[in-house]
Amino acid sequence: MVAKQIEAAVKFGVLLIMMERAESGQKLYTRMRLWEFPDQYVIEPTDGSCGSSLAVNKADGSMSLIDEVPECSSIRVPKIRIIFGVIGMLKLVAGSYLIVITDRECVGSYLGYPIYKATSLKIFPCDQSVKNSNAEQKTLETEFSGLLNVAEKTSGLYFSYDSNLTLSAQRLHDLGDESKLLPLWRQAEPRFLWNNYILEALIDNKLDPYLLPVVQGSFQNFQAAIGKEIVDVTLIARRCTRRNGTRMWRRGADSDGYVANFVETEQIVQMNGFTSSFVQVRGSIPFIWEQVVDLTYKPKFEIVRPEEAPRVAERHFLDLRKKYGSILAVNLVNKHGGEGRLSEKFANAMHRIIGDDVRYLHFDFHKICGHVHFEHLSILYDQIVDFLEKNGYLLLNEKGEKMKEQTGVVRTNCIDCLDRTNVTQSMIGRRMLEIQLRRIGVFGAEETISSHPNFDESYKICDYLIHQHFNAFIFYFLLLFLSLVWANHGDEISIQYSGTPALKGDFVRFGQRTIQGILNDGWNSLARYYLNNFSDGTKQDSIDLLQGHYIVSVSRETTPPSQTGGLESVAYFPVALALVLIGFFLALMSLRQVRYDLRHLLFSIMWASLSVALGAFVKANGRIFCKRPRLNKPRS
C-alpha cells in the first residue's frame, strides 16, 4: 500500500513538473504592444504576462528577447500600436518582413475555448539593408515586397490561444498526455498550419510564447437554449497548405498526390454533456491536370502526364487511408464533355485502388439534379448510407470517454470542389445530425423528422403543439441554423479559392432554388471569370511566397514587368476591349452617315473589319492578355 502511495505521489509530482513546464512554454501572449523605433521593432506583452519583450532588428530581421522596452527620447519617438499575435517572418532577397495581427474578432468557441478571426494583418519591413544592395536585388525586392501587399488581404484566418485548431476533436482526444502539454505549434498538424513556413524564424529563436498557429478555412458556431439544455454546433473547415492556391492556377494533384483545394470539414454537436464530431473531406481530382487561362469562359482541361495518373491517385488515397481510415470517394462531375474525360481517367485510376477500405462512386450531379432539383441528392444518400452507418462519428460522454469513433471518411469532389461539393456535403451533414441526435437521446431509436409529418404546420400555429412535437422542434431548429452555417462555410471556402461566394448557396440556406439565388450565381460566375483572368495570377504568387512553395533567391529566374519583353509587355485586355468597342462605335456612326455620303459606307466597313480582326486576335492570343503568375516554379 505504501509503495503504491509513493508511486502515485511520484507520478503526481512528475505531472505537476510537466504542467509547470508546459505552462511556462505553452502560454501564448494574447495582447501585445508594438513599439516602432527607428532601428528596431519591440513587441511587449500587455496581457498580464511577465515575459520578456521581443526585439526585431529593422536592418536584418534578427530577433532577441529583452527585459525592458528601450527608453524613448525626442530623437527616438516610437510609433505604438496594439497587436494580437505574431504570424511569422518572411525573408526575401535582401530584407525580412514581420507579419502580425492588428485586429481580431471572437467568432465562437471550439471545445470550450474562444476562437478568433484575424480581421486585419499588417506587414512591417525589416529592409534597411536593401539600400546597400545592387540594382538587381533592389528590383526583385520591390517586386516581391509588392506581393506582400496582396498577402495583407488574406481572408479566412482563424486562431486560438488555448486550443489546437488544426486537429479534429477525435485526433485531439487521441493525443497522448505528453503531447497535450507541448506548445500549440508543436501539436499542430503541418498540413493545416497556414503559417507553417513563416513561423520557422521564430521557431529557430525558441520564441514559443509568440508562436501563434493559424489555420485558413472557415469557422461557424452557434449556441441555443432548447428547454433546459444548451446545444452548441460548430462547423470548422481546415484548408491544406500542400497545394494551396487559386482556382485556375491550382488544379488536380502534384506528383506526390497532394491535391488542390483539399479541405477537412468537421461538424461538432455538443448537447446533454455529449460531444459528437463528424468529419468530411473534399479535394480536386487526384491526378495531374490543369486549365490554362486564355480568356475563354471555360478553358479546356488538359491532362498532364496521363501515364502517371494511377500512381498519383494511389499516393493520394494511401495518405488519406493513413489519416482517416476507410475512404468513400464520391465524384460529382459530368460524364460528358471535358469533365467526362477527367471523370473517365479518375475512374480508370481507381480500378487498382478500390478495395475493402476504398470505395468509388460516380454521381452525375448535373444530370440527376439539374440546376434546381437538388432534393434528388437523396438518391446519392441511399447509395452511401451503409458506409456512413458503418464508419460512424466520434461520440464522447460527459466524462470525456470515447463511446464511439469515426473510422472512415467521405471524400467529395466536383471540378472546383466548391459549389456541387458544398451542396452535397451539407446534405450529408444534415443527415448525420439526425443520426447523432438519435444517439445522444434527443430522438428515439426509430424516430426521425419524418416521424412528425404535421410538425411544420404545428410550428406555425402555437407553442402548445410545439411541445407536443418537442423532438421534431429541436431538429427543425438545428436544421435551420445548420443550413445557415453550411452556407456561410461554403462561401468562405469559395472566396479563398475562387474569389467569390459559392454558387447554389440559396439551396443550402433555404432548401430550394430562388430567383435571387440564380441571379447571384450569374453575377458571381462573371466575377470569377474576371478574377481568374486578371487578378488570381498575382494572388497565386503571393500565396506561393507565404507558403514557401517558392523560395526567394536572387539567382533564380523571375520575370518582373520591367524585364518582360515582346507583345506581353503591352498586351492588356481592357485596352484591347476598349479598342474593339471604339471600332464598332465608329462603324455604327459611319453607317448613320451613309445616306448623306456613300464614302461613309467604306469607312463603316473598314472600322468593322478592324474591330473584328482585333477581336479575333484577342481570342486567338488570349493567354498573353491574362494576368499570369510570374514566379518560376517547377511544373508539377
XYZ file of C-alpha atoms in Angstrom:
636
model
C 0.000 0.000 0.000
C 2.817 2.382 0.973
C 4.692 1.575 -2.219
C 1.594 2.353 -4.318
C 1.132 5.652 -2.486
C 4.764 6.599 -3.111
C 4.415 5.631 -6.794
C 1.237 7.716 -7.106
C 2.919 10.675 -5.418
C 5.912 10.430 -7.768
C 3.607 10.318 -10.801
C 1.654 13.291 -9.489
C 4.898 15.213 -8.900
C 6.121 14.447 -12.426
C 2.759 15.578 -13.806
C 2.999 18.860 -11.861
C 6.504 19.463 -13.194
C 5.364 18.747 -16.760
C 2.388 21.059 -16.337
C 4.611 23.773 -14.907
C 6.986 23.449 -17.846
C 4.104 23.449 -20.285
C 2.532 26.494 -18.657
C 5.776 28.454 -18.931
C 6.418 27.451 -22.545
C 2.929 26.963 -23.917
C 1.115 30.090 -22.724
C 0.671 32.375 -25.711
C 0.574 36.137 -25.390
C -2.944 37.319 -26.225
C -2.342 41.061 -26.434
C 0.866 42.974 -27.176
C 2.110 46.476 -27.751
C 4.331 47.003 -30.815
C 6.856 49.855 -30.461
C 8.329 51.045 -33.747
C 11.723 52.675 -33.133
C 13.950 53.993 -35.943
C 16.236 50.957 -35.711
C 14.027 48.185 -34.342
C 10.547 46.919 -33.508
C 9.830 45.909 -29.923
C 6.856 43.687 -29.098
C 5.838 43.960 -25.451
C 3.283 41.569 -23.857
C 0.451 43.549 -22.227
C -1.941 40.746 -21.223
C -0.633 40.476 -17.669
C 2.186 38.123 -18.618
C 5.578 38.818 -17.143
C 7.535 37.511 -20.109
C 10.335 39.217 -21.990
C 9.745 41.585 -24.884
C 10.779 40.661 -28.423
C 13.149 42.990 -30.288
C 13.328 42.735 -34.095
C 16.186 44.489 -35.890
C 14.997 46.630 -38.804
C 18.221 46.100 -40.747
C 18.345 42.309 -40.978
C 15.276 40.984 -39.155
C 17.331 39.356 -36.381
C 15.363 38.702 -33.170
C 16.227 38.690 -29.487
C 14.449 38.794 -26.135
C 14.941 41.856 -23.940
C 13.833 42.525 -20.374
C 12.699 46.123 -20.832
C 11.441 48.349 -23.624
C 14.146 50.901 -24.581
C 13.679 54.415 -23.266
C 12.099 56.992 -25.532
C 13.588 60.377 -26.253
C 12.947 63.360 -28.505
C 15.169 61.637 -31.075
C 13.720 58.142 -30.579
C 9.982 58.806 -30.674
C 8.316 55.446 -31.377
C 5.042 54.725 -33.094
C 2.887 52.474 -30.929
C 0.080 50.089 -31.863
C -1.731 47.169 -30.268
C -1.358 43.748 -31.896
C -2.919 40.374 -31.093
C -0.428 37.891 -32.488
C 2.753 37.364 -34.479
C 2.062 35.266 -37.578
C 5.661 34.964 -38.708
C 8.651 36.390 -40.527
C 9.339 36.142 -44.271
C 12.826 36.520 -45.735
C 13.088 37.949 -49.264
C 16.126 38.871 -51.350
C 17.692 41.441 -49.037
C 15.117 42.205 -46.375
C 12.814 40.431 -43.950
C 9.171 41.199 -43.204
C 7.375 40.796 -39.883
C 3.693 39.774 -40.192
C 1.333 40.465 -37.292
C -2.394 40.509 -36.492
C -3.587 44.058 -35.813
C -7.282 43.293 -35.292
C -9.370 40.262 -34.384
C -12.955 39.186 -33.826
C -14.190 36.481 -31.458
C -16.349 34.146 -33.570
C -17.300 31.460 -31.068
C -15.769 28.628 -29.101
C -14.158 25.320 -30.007
C -14.452 22.580 -27.383
C -14.771 25.237 -24.693
C -12.079 27.663 -25.844
C -12.594 31.054 -27.573
C -11.791 31.219 -31.284
C -10.759 34.391 -33.111
C -10.772 35.503 -36.714
C -7.925 37.729 -37.934
C -9.713 40.741 -39.434
C -6.603 42.824 -40.165
C -2.986 41.932 -40.915
C -0.019 44.292 -41.087
C 3.411 43.679 -42.571
C 6.364 45.558 -41.082
C 9.512 45.698 -43.244
C 12.955 44.970 -41.857
C 14.646 46.088 -45.062
C 17.080 48.859 -44.183
C 19.886 46.736 -45.640
C 18.256 46.954 -49.094
C 19.828 50.399 -49.657
C 23.227 48.677 -49.778
C 22.051 46.111 -52.348
C 22.752 46.174 -56.077
C 20.205 47.282 -58.664
C 19.018 43.755 -59.487
C 18.396 42.941 -55.836
C 16.521 46.204 -55.306
C 14.307 45.491 -58.304
C 13.499 41.971 -57.126
C 12.933 43.160 -53.562
C 10.408 45.713 -54.808
C 8.609 43.052 -56.842
C 8.427 40.530 -54.032
C 7.518 43.039 -51.306
C 4.699 44.250 -53.558
C 3.224 40.745 -53.423
C 3.079 41.038 -49.638
C 0.572 43.858 -50.007
C -1.717 41.228 -51.527
C -0.947 38.930 -48.583
C -2.304 41.524 -46.144
C -5.751 40.892 -47.655
C -5.667 37.133 -46.975
C -9.107 36.028 -45.790
C -10.400 33.267 -43.557
C -7.575 33.104 -40.976
C -8.561 31.696 -37.581
C -6.609 31.083 -34.384
C -6.885 30.207 -30.708
C -4.526 30.951 -27.851
C -5.630 27.834 -25.955
C -6.840 25.140 -28.376
C -5.273 23.326 -31.315
C -7.479 24.242 -34.284
C -5.503 22.111 -36.739
C -6.724 18.831 -35.208
C -10.222 17.363 -35.245
C -11.905 16.531 -31.939
C -11.090 12.845 -32.434
C -7.404 13.463 -33.077
C -7.261 15.861 -30.123
C -8.799 13.218 -27.887
C -6.303 10.625 -29.084
C -3.262 12.808 -28.354
C -1.012 11.438 -25.645
C -0.773 13.261 -22.309
C 2.756 14.450 -23.041
C 1.763 15.750 -26.479
C -1.098 17.745 -24.962
C 1.403 19.576 -22.756
C 3.526 20.714 -25.687
C 3.215 24.255 -27.116
C 0.378 24.504 -29.608
C 2.656 24.897 -32.624
C 4.336 21.570 -31.797
C 0.975 19.791 -31.537
C -0.233 21.228 -34.843
C -0.920 19.200 -37.982
C 1.529 20.693 -40.547
C -0.941 20.214 -43.432
C -3.393 22.657 -41.878
C -0.940 25.087 -40.264
C -1.289 28.066 -42.620
C 1.780 29.900 -41.265
C 3.937 26.791 -41.029
C 6.661 28.202 -43.306
C 6.810 31.754 -41.965
C 6.986 30.550 -38.340
C 10.394 28.971 -38.933
C 12.393 32.058 -37.961
C 10.555 32.315 -34.629
C 10.938 28.577 -34.029
C 14.695 28.840 -34.634
C 14.849 31.582 -31.987
C 12.827 29.490 -29.479
C 10.092 32.101 -29.094
C 7.289 29.739 -28.008
C 5.061 32.377 -26.310
C 4.960 34.292 -29.617
C 4.372 31.275 -31.888
C 0.690 31.595 -32.801
C -0.667 28.745 -35.007
C -3.130 29.931 -37.653
C -5.454 27.936 -39.903
C -7.162 29.106 -43.070
C -10.687 27.985 -43.770
C -13.969 28.657 -42.058
C -15.331 28.669 -38.521
C -19.077 28.805 -37.884
C -20.565 28.392 -34.416
C -23.919 28.901 -32.740
C -25.405 28.147 -29.337
C -29.056 27.988 -28.378
C -31.162 27.014 -25.400
C -33.645 24.227 -26.054
C -35.627 23.634 -22.896
C -33.104 23.328 -20.092
C -30.320 22.206 -22.407
C -27.762 24.220 -24.359
C -26.924 22.949 -27.817
C -23.619 24.044 -29.315
C -22.996 23.435 -33.027
C -19.647 24.146 -34.695
C -18.631 23.793 -38.326
C -14.930 24.188 -38.962
C -13.021 23.881 -42.241
C -9.264 23.450 -42.475
C -7.560 24.138 -45.816
C -4.480 22.121 -46.646
C -1.347 24.139 -47.468
C 0.431 21.452 -49.526
C -1.129 22.552 -52.831
C -2.693 25.838 -51.853
C -3.715 28.451 -54.396
C -6.364 29.995 -56.577
C -8.999 28.293 -58.690
C -7.488 28.222 -62.211
C -3.848 28.187 -61.118
C -4.078 25.212 -58.756
C -5.840 22.228 -60.248
C -5.557 18.485 -59.763
C -2.649 16.939 -57.873
C 1.110 17.192 -57.778
C 3.395 14.195 -58.276
C 3.251 13.389 -54.527
C -0.536 13.085 -54.567
C -1.354 16.337 -52.781
C -4.453 17.872 -54.355
C -5.675 21.417 -54.846
C -8.389 22.845 -52.594
C -8.151 19.986 -50.108
C -10.381 20.875 -47.157
C -11.203 18.943 -43.999
C -14.648 19.893 -42.656
C -15.711 18.937 -39.133
C -19.240 19.221 -37.751
C -19.393 19.174 -33.948
C -22.553 18.941 -31.831
C -22.411 19.347 -28.029
C -25.558 18.662 -26.012
C -26.604 16.918 -22.779
C -22.926 16.669 -21.839
C -22.114 14.696 -25.003
C -19.715 15.776 -27.747
C -20.196 14.364 -31.243
C -17.923 15.072 -34.215
C -18.258 14.116 -37.874
C -15.520 14.775 -40.464
C -15.735 15.005 -44.269
C -13.061 15.966 -46.805
C -13.027 17.458 -50.288
C -10.259 17.807 -52.845
C -9.526 18.146 -56.540
C -9.480 15.108 -58.864
C -6.260 13.348 -57.791
C -4.050 13.203 -60.837
C -2.093 15.839 -62.742
C -4.353 18.082 -64.837
C -4.777 21.792 -65.441
C -6.737 24.520 -67.185
C -4.663 27.159 -68.958
C -6.391 30.528 -68.645
C -6.849 32.068 -72.114
C -9.869 34.418 -71.802
C -12.357 31.668 -72.702
C -15.155 31.222 -70.164
C -14.263 27.564 -69.594
C -10.663 26.822 -70.603
C -10.017 23.306 -71.862
C -8.991 20.612 -69.398
C -5.500 19.302 -70.091
C -4.359 16.011 -68.570
C -0.617 16.218 -67.923
C 1.468 13.031 -67.972
C -1.606 10.745 -68.147
C 0.524 7.641 -67.701
C 1.249 8.767 -64.107
C -2.420 9.116 -63.134
C -2.749 5.712 -61.396
C 0.446 6.224 -59.363
C -0.519 9.767 -58.260
C -4.039 8.677 -57.296
C -2.638 5.721 -55.386
C -0.331 8.006 -53.387
C -3.221 10.318 -52.609
C -5.501 7.592 -51.288
C -2.687 5.909 -49.376
C -2.195 9.184 -47.497
C -5.945 9.500 -46.857
C -6.189 5.944 -45.527
C -3.363 6.598 -43.058
C -5.100 9.683 -41.709
C -8.799 8.790 -41.876
C -9.205 5.029 -42.296
C -11.724 3.831 -44.882
C -12.443 6.162 -47.814
C -15.556 6.626 -49.936
C -14.683 8.771 -52.978
C -17.788 10.497 -54.357
C -17.192 12.017 -57.803
C -19.828 14.608 -58.809
C -18.531 15.701 -62.236
C -20.352 15.274 -65.548
C -19.954 12.148 -67.675
C -19.793 14.074 -70.936
C -17.547 16.753 -72.463
C -14.284 17.885 -70.915
C -15.441 16.908 -67.444
C -16.243 13.458 -68.827
C -12.609 12.931 -69.879
C -11.443 13.751 -66.354
C -14.119 11.527 -64.847
C -13.140 8.596 -67.070
C -9.452 8.992 -66.188
C -10.359 9.180 -62.488
C -12.471 6.012 -62.684
C -9.703 4.147 -64.542
C -7.097 5.233 -61.973
C -9.344 3.988 -59.149
C -9.537 0.423 -60.547
C -6.227 -0.578 -58.929
C -7.036 1.228 -55.665
C -10.570 0.056 -54.892
C -10.689 -2.486 -52.083
C -12.200 -3.196 -48.682
C -11.164 0.217 -47.353
C -11.560 2.316 -50.538
C -14.804 2.707 -52.485
C -15.502 4.838 -55.562
C -18.895 6.196 -56.573
C -19.733 8.414 -59.529
C -22.835 10.594 -59.195
C -23.532 12.839 -62.200
C -24.805 15.813 -60.203
C -25.947 17.967 -63.137
C -27.681 15.113 -64.945
C -29.569 13.858 -61.891
C -30.207 17.132 -60.049
C -30.081 19.636 -62.908
C -29.891 23.232 -61.719
C -32.893 23.231 -59.390
C -33.817 19.685 -58.277
C -31.192 19.247 -55.573
C -33.628 17.214 -53.492
C -32.598 14.347 -55.799
C -29.440 14.113 -53.682
C -31.489 11.671 -51.613
C -30.604 9.169 -54.360
C -26.934 9.635 -53.536
C -27.585 9.357 -49.809
C -29.298 5.997 -50.284
C -26.135 4.773 -52.025
C -23.753 5.854 -49.253
C -25.818 5.440 -46.075
C -24.317 1.995 -45.412
C -20.805 3.493 -45.425
C -21.860 6.309 -43.076
C -23.511 3.915 -40.620
C -20.541 1.546 -40.659
C -17.824 4.183 -40.185
C -19.818 6.432 -37.898
C -18.686 9.506 -35.985
C -16.901 10.417 -32.753
C -19.002 10.387 -29.574
C -17.678 11.381 -26.136
C -19.749 11.069 -22.974
C -19.987 13.517 -20.075
C -16.666 12.295 -18.679
C -14.856 12.749 -21.970
C -14.691 8.998 -22.548
C -14.876 7.730 -26.125
C -18.091 5.819 -26.727
C -17.795 5.691 -30.499
C -15.229 6.740 -33.098
C -15.209 7.628 -36.771
C -13.302 5.025 -38.759
C -13.755 6.345 -42.305
C -14.444 9.486 -44.270
C -16.394 10.547 -47.359
C -14.194 12.340 -49.898
C -16.265 14.505 -52.256
C -15.143 16.278 -55.409
C -16.528 18.156 -58.390
C -14.341 20.293 -60.678
C -13.701 23.205 -58.309
C -14.753 21.289 -55.156
C -16.865 24.313 -54.255
C -20.488 24.505 -55.352
C -21.719 20.968 -56.080
C -19.428 19.682 -53.368
C -20.763 22.061 -50.728
C -24.388 21.234 -51.527
C -23.605 17.529 -51.238
C -21.571 17.806 -48.043
C -24.258 19.936 -46.396
C -26.834 17.242 -47.209
C -24.633 14.573 -45.632
C -24.010 16.809 -42.617
C -27.724 17.345 -42.057
C -28.436 13.606 -42.295
C -25.630 12.872 -39.833
C -27.076 15.441 -37.420
C -30.254 13.365 -37.240
C -28.234 10.201 -36.524
C -26.175 11.989 -33.842
C -29.248 13.399 -32.089
C -30.829 9.949 -32.081
C -27.708 8.500 -30.467
C -27.488 11.283 -27.856
C -31.101 10.644 -26.895
C -32.943 13.613 -28.323
C -34.731 11.280 -30.748
C -35.991 7.783 -30.045
C -34.335 4.755 -31.618
C -36.501 4.818 -34.745
C -37.578 8.470 -34.607
C -36.764 10.910 -37.411
C -38.020 14.272 -38.542
C -40.244 12.412 -40.996
C -41.963 10.851 -37.973
C -43.632 14.244 -37.466
C -45.329 14.986 -40.808
C -47.528 17.718 -39.317
C -44.752 19.462 -37.438
C -44.096 22.229 -39.954
C -47.726 23.330 -39.725
C -47.800 22.836 -35.957
C -44.732 25.047 -35.644
C -46.674 27.883 -37.218
C -49.759 27.526 -35.022
C -48.901 27.596 -31.337
C -46.385 26.734 -28.643
C -48.623 24.037 -27.254
C -48.298 21.978 -30.409
C -44.557 22.607 -30.443
C -44.306 20.981 -27.012
C -46.258 18.036 -28.355
C -43.615 17.599 -31.043
C -40.650 18.760 -28.993
C -38.074 16.448 -30.543
C -39.105 17.469 -34.047
C -38.899 21.107 -32.983
C -35.335 20.564 -31.815
C -34.329 19.031 -35.127
C -36.190 21.663 -37.159
C -34.427 24.396 -35.212
C -30.976 22.815 -35.561
C -31.547 22.097 -39.242
C -32.378 25.736 -39.871
C -29.216 27.029 -38.233
C -27.074 24.209 -39.619
C -28.170 25.211 -43.137
C -27.044 28.776 -42.447
C -23.628 27.773 -41.110
C -23.072 25.369 -44.035
C -23.932 28.150 -46.485
C -21.538 30.570 -44.760
C -18.908 27.838 -44.642
C -19.269 27.269 -48.396
C -18.991 30.993 -49.103
C -15.747 31.353 -47.137
C -14.045 28.376 -48.784
C -15.178 29.600 -52.202
C -13.908 33.147 -51.633
C -10.473 31.797 -50.710
C -10.235 29.600 -53.823
C -12.265 31.436 -56.476
C -12.645 34.974 -55.126
C -16.467 34.881 -54.905
C -19.100 33.300 -52.652
C -20.265 29.788 -53.517
C -22.840 29.144 -56.214
C -26.055 27.279 -55.336
C -25.868 28.771 -51.834
C -29.606 29.521 -51.831
C -30.376 25.787 -51.787
C -28.048 25.222 -48.828
C -29.694 28.113 -46.955
C -33.342 27.636 -47.832
C -33.612 24.081 -49.168
C -34.706 25.293 -52.610
C -33.500 27.389 -55.532
C -34.644 31.029 -55.663
C -34.695 33.670 -58.403
C -32.386 35.855 -56.335
C -30.005 32.932 -55.863
C -29.891 32.223 -59.608
C -29.190 35.916 -60.340
C -26.438 35.950 -57.693
C -24.904 32.850 -59.286
C -24.800 34.619 -62.659
C -23.055 37.645 -61.182
C -20.573 35.507 -59.215
C -19.770 33.480 -62.350
C -18.855 36.689 -64.222
C -16.796 37.865 -61.268
C -14.921 34.546 -61.225
C -14.172 34.919 -64.917
C -12.610 38.339 -64.374
C -10.639 37.319 -61.274
C -9.334 34.110 -62.883
C -8.010 36.025 -65.883
C -6.768 39.320 -64.426
C -6.236 39.004 -60.673
C -5.553 35.472 -59.476
C -2.105 35.250 -61.079
C -0.734 37.871 -58.681
C -2.635 36.325 -55.783
C -1.095 32.945 -56.620
C 2.405 34.431 -56.464
C 1.620 35.889 -53.052
C 0.367 32.526 -51.774
C 3.457 30.733 -53.099
C 5.718 33.170 -51.234
C 3.892 32.841 -47.907
C 3.582 29.053 -48.099
C 7.225 28.512 -49.054
C 6.346 26.955 -52.421
C 8.735 29.494 -53.935
C 11.958 30.143 -52.020
C 13.354 33.574 -52.852
C 16.863 33.683 -54.272
C 18.464 36.358 -56.421
C 19.918 33.634 -58.630
C 16.505 32.192 -59.542
C 14.743 33.343 -62.668
C 11.729 35.597 -62.435
C 10.044 37.830 -64.959
C 9.266 41.158 -63.318
C 7.241 43.536 -65.505
C 10.274 45.704 -66.088
C 12.049 42.744 -67.656
C 9.191 41.396 -69.741
C 9.608 41.914 -73.434
C 7.699 41.395 -76.651
C 3.998 41.588 -77.102
C 3.282 40.681 -73.470
C 4.788 43.964 -72.322
C 1.959 45.923 -73.948
C -0.861 43.387 -74.139
C -3.641 44.365 -71.778
C -7.151 43.065 -72.194
C -9.129 46.146 -71.049
C -7.257 48.273 -73.594
C -7.915 45.723 -76.350
C -11.596 45.527 -75.403
C -11.870 49.322 -75.436
C -10.347 49.453 -78.922
C -12.817 46.834 -80.191
C -15.760 48.781 -78.772
C -14.461 52.072 -80.195
C -14.101 50.421 -83.616
C -17.701 49.204 -83.571
C -18.893 52.618 -82.363
C -17.128 54.366 -85.245
C -18.541 51.772 -87.687
C -22.049 52.490 -86.387
C -21.558 56.252 -86.642
C -20.281 55.895 -90.224
C -23.333 53.812 -91.150
C -25.605 56.593 -89.946
C -23.862 58.988 -92.364
C -24.167 56.727 -95.429
C -27.388 58.390 -96.598
C -25.508 61.664 -96.918
C -22.296 60.310 -98.426
C -21.606 56.792 -99.728
C -17.949 57.127 -98.764
C -19.026 56.524 -95.163
C -20.018 53.014 -96.189
C -16.362 52.287 -96.861
C -15.372 53.805 -93.527
C -18.026 51.705 -91.766
C -16.735 48.519 -93.402
C -13.154 49.483 -92.538
C -13.891 50.141 -88.821
C -15.998 46.995 -88.529
C -13.265 44.923 -90.185
C -10.604 46.327 -87.852
C -12.779 45.581 -84.808
C -13.448 42.020 -85.952
C -9.756 41.479 -86.698
C -8.704 42.809 -83.285
C -11.368 40.700 -81.589
C -10.160 37.595 -83.417
C -6.564 38.392 -82.434
C -7.522 38.718 -78.768
C -9.386 35.408 -78.898
C -6.528 33.601 -80.635
C -3.919 35.015 -78.268
C -5.986 35.075 -75.103
C -3.202 33.750 -72.882
C -0.991 36.816 -73.301
C -3.767 39.138 -72.165
C -4.227 37.333 -68.835
C -2.513 38.198 -65.580
C -0.446 35.077 -65.009
C 1.772 34.020 -62.088
C 5.327 35.272 -62.654
C 7.336 33.198 -60.212
C 9.345 30.481 -61.908
C 8.132 27.279 -60.236
C 8.779 23.734 -61.425
C 5.780 22.394 -63.303
C 4.022 19.649 -61.391
